[in-house]
Coordinates of C-alpha atoms in Angstrom, one line a residue:
X747 CA 64.7 83.6 92.0
X748 CA 67.6 82.4 94.2
X749 CA 71.5 81.7 92.7
X750 CA 70.9 78.2 93.8
X751 CA 67.8 77.9 91.3
X752 CA 70.4 79.2 88.5
X753 CA 73.2 76.8 89.8
X754 CA 70.5 73.9 89.2
X755 CA 69.5 75.1 85.7
X756 CA 73.5 75.3 85.1
X757 CA 73.6 72.3 86.0
X758 CA 71.0 70.3 83.8
X759 CA 72.5 71.7 80.8
X760 CA 75.1 68.7 81.3
X761 CA 78.1 71.1 80.2
X762 CA 80.3 70.1 83.5
X763 CA 80.1 67.3 85.8
X764 CA 81.0 70.0 88.4
X765 CA 78.6 73.0 89.2
X766 CA 79.0 75.0 92.4
X767 CA 77.8 78.2 93.4
X768 CA 79.6 80.8 96.0
X769 CA 83.4 80.3 97.1
X770 CA 85.1 76.9 96.8
X771 CA 88.5 76.7 97.7
X772 CA 89.2 73.5 95.7
X773 CA 88.1 73.9 92.5
X774 CA 87.8 71.0 90.2
X775 CA 89.3 71.1 86.8
X776 CA 86.2 71.3 84.2
X777 CA 84.0 73.3 86.5
X778 CA 81.5 76.2 86.0
X779 CA 80.6 78.4 88.9
X780 CA 77.5 80.6 89.2
X781 CA 77.8 83.7 91.6
X782 CA 75.8 86.7 92.0
X783 CA 77.0 89.5 89.9
X784 CA 79.0 92.2 92.0
X785 CA 78.2 94.6 89.2
X786 CA 75.6 97.5 90.2
X787 CA 72.3 97.8 88.8
X788 CA 69.9 100.5 88.7
X789 CA 66.7 99.3 90.5
X790 CA 63.5 99.4 88.2
X791 CA 59.9 98.9 88.7
X792 CA 56.6 98.5 86.9
X793 CA 54.3 101.7 87.2
X794 CA 52.2 100.9 89.9
X795 CA 54.7 99.5 92.0
X796 CA 56.4 96.2 92.5
X797 CA 53.1 94.2 92.9
X798 CA 52.6 94.6 89.0
X799 CA 55.8 93.7 88.0
X800 CA 55.2 90.5 85.9
X801 CA 59.2 89.9 85.6
X802 CA 62.5 90.6 87.2
X803 CA 66.0 90.1 86.6
X804 CA 68.8 88.3 88.7
X805 CA 72.3 89.1 87.6
X806 CA 74.9 86.6 87.7
X807 CA 78.6 85.7 86.9
X808 CA 79.4 82.3 85.2
X809 CA 82.9 81.2 85.7
X810 CA 84.3 78.5 83.3
X811 CA 87.1 77.1 85.1
X812 CA 88.3 74.3 82.8
X813 CA 92.1 73.3 82.3
X814 CA 95.3 74.2 81.5
X815 CA 94.3 74.7 77.7
X816 CA 93.1 78.1 76.5
X817 CA 91.7 76.2 73.4
X818 CA 89.6 73.8 75.6
X819 CA 88.7 76.4 78.0
X820 CA 87.3 78.7 75.2
X821 CA 85.1 76.0 73.4
X822 CA 83.9 75.0 77.2
X823 CA 83.0 78.9 77.8
X824 CA 81.4 79.1 74.0
X825 CA 79.6 75.7 74.8
X826 CA 78.0 77.2 77.9
X827 CA 77.5 80.8 76.0
X828 CA 75.4 79.3 73.4
X829 CA 73.4 77.0 75.8
X830 CA 72.7 80.0 77.9
X831 CA 71.5 82.2 74.7
X832 CA 68.9 79.1 74.0
X833 CA 67.4 79.5 77.1
X834 CA 63.7 80.3 76.6
X835 CA 61.0 79.3 79.4
X836 CA 62.7 76.9 81.3
X837 CA 61.1 75.9 84.8
X838 CA 63.5 75.1 87.7
X839 CA 62.7 74.7 91.0
X840 CA 59.3 76.2 91.0
X841 CA 60.7 79.1 89.0
X842 CA 60.5 80.0 85.3
X843 CA 63.5 81.3 83.6
X844 CA 62.0 83.3 80.7
X845 CA 65.6 83.8 78.8
X846 CA 69.2 84.6 79.6
X847 CA 70.5 87.8 78.5
X848 CA 74.5 88.1 78.7
X849 CA 75.8 91.5 78.8
X850 CA 78.9 91.1 76.8
X851 CA 79.0 89.4 73.2
X852 CA 81.2 86.5 74.2
X853 CA 82.8 85.0 77.3
X854 CA 85.7 87.0 78.7
X855 CA 89.2 85.6 79.2
X856 CA 90.1 86.5 82.9
X857 CA 93.5 84.5 82.5
X858 CA 94.6 81.6 85.0
X859 CA 94.3 80.8 88.5
X860 CA 97.2 80.5 90.7
X861 CA 97.8 76.5 89.6
X862 CA 97.5 77.6 85.8
X863 CA 94.0 76.7 85.5
X864 CA 92.4 79.2 82.3
X865 CA 89.2 80.7 83.3
X866 CA 86.4 82.7 81.3
X867 CA 83.5 84.9 82.8
X868 CA 79.9 85.4 81.2
X869 CA 78.3 88.2 82.8
X870 CA 74.1 87.7 82.2
X871 CA 70.8 88.6 83.5
X872 CA 68.7 86.3 84.1
X873 CA 65.1 87.5 83.4
X874 CA 62.3 85.1 85.3
X875 CA 58.8 85.1 85.8
X876 CA 57.2 86.7 88.8
X877 CA 54.0 85.6 90.2
X878 CA 52.1 81.8 90.8
X879 CA 55.5 80.0 90.1
X880 CA 58.1 83.0 90.4
X881 CA 56.9 84.3 94.0

């Protein structure tokens, strides 16, 4: 599972017309960014080794970069959060996302950027199938 697969899935949710990954210097209002998580996770594997593992996890951060209204930004972040927690067995780019597990109970307010645009983040683990489609 690549970050681009997660980005493409978020775009298919149609929560925002502007979905990007990685760093963009000129973020459009009402955007969702998808980033590799910077949080450290312990390595785990199946008994018998990695070849026997049927699923894996990709840790990501969703950044909701909306507008100057905290109310609108929170609504957009909650819409994304609710769409994320309803994800089950979704195929994207030859990969199967089994589910997405948020790591916190709701979106986190991270304040505003230099232009005064409100932002919220959702940290999550994207659990995906390994094997034929999930190589």
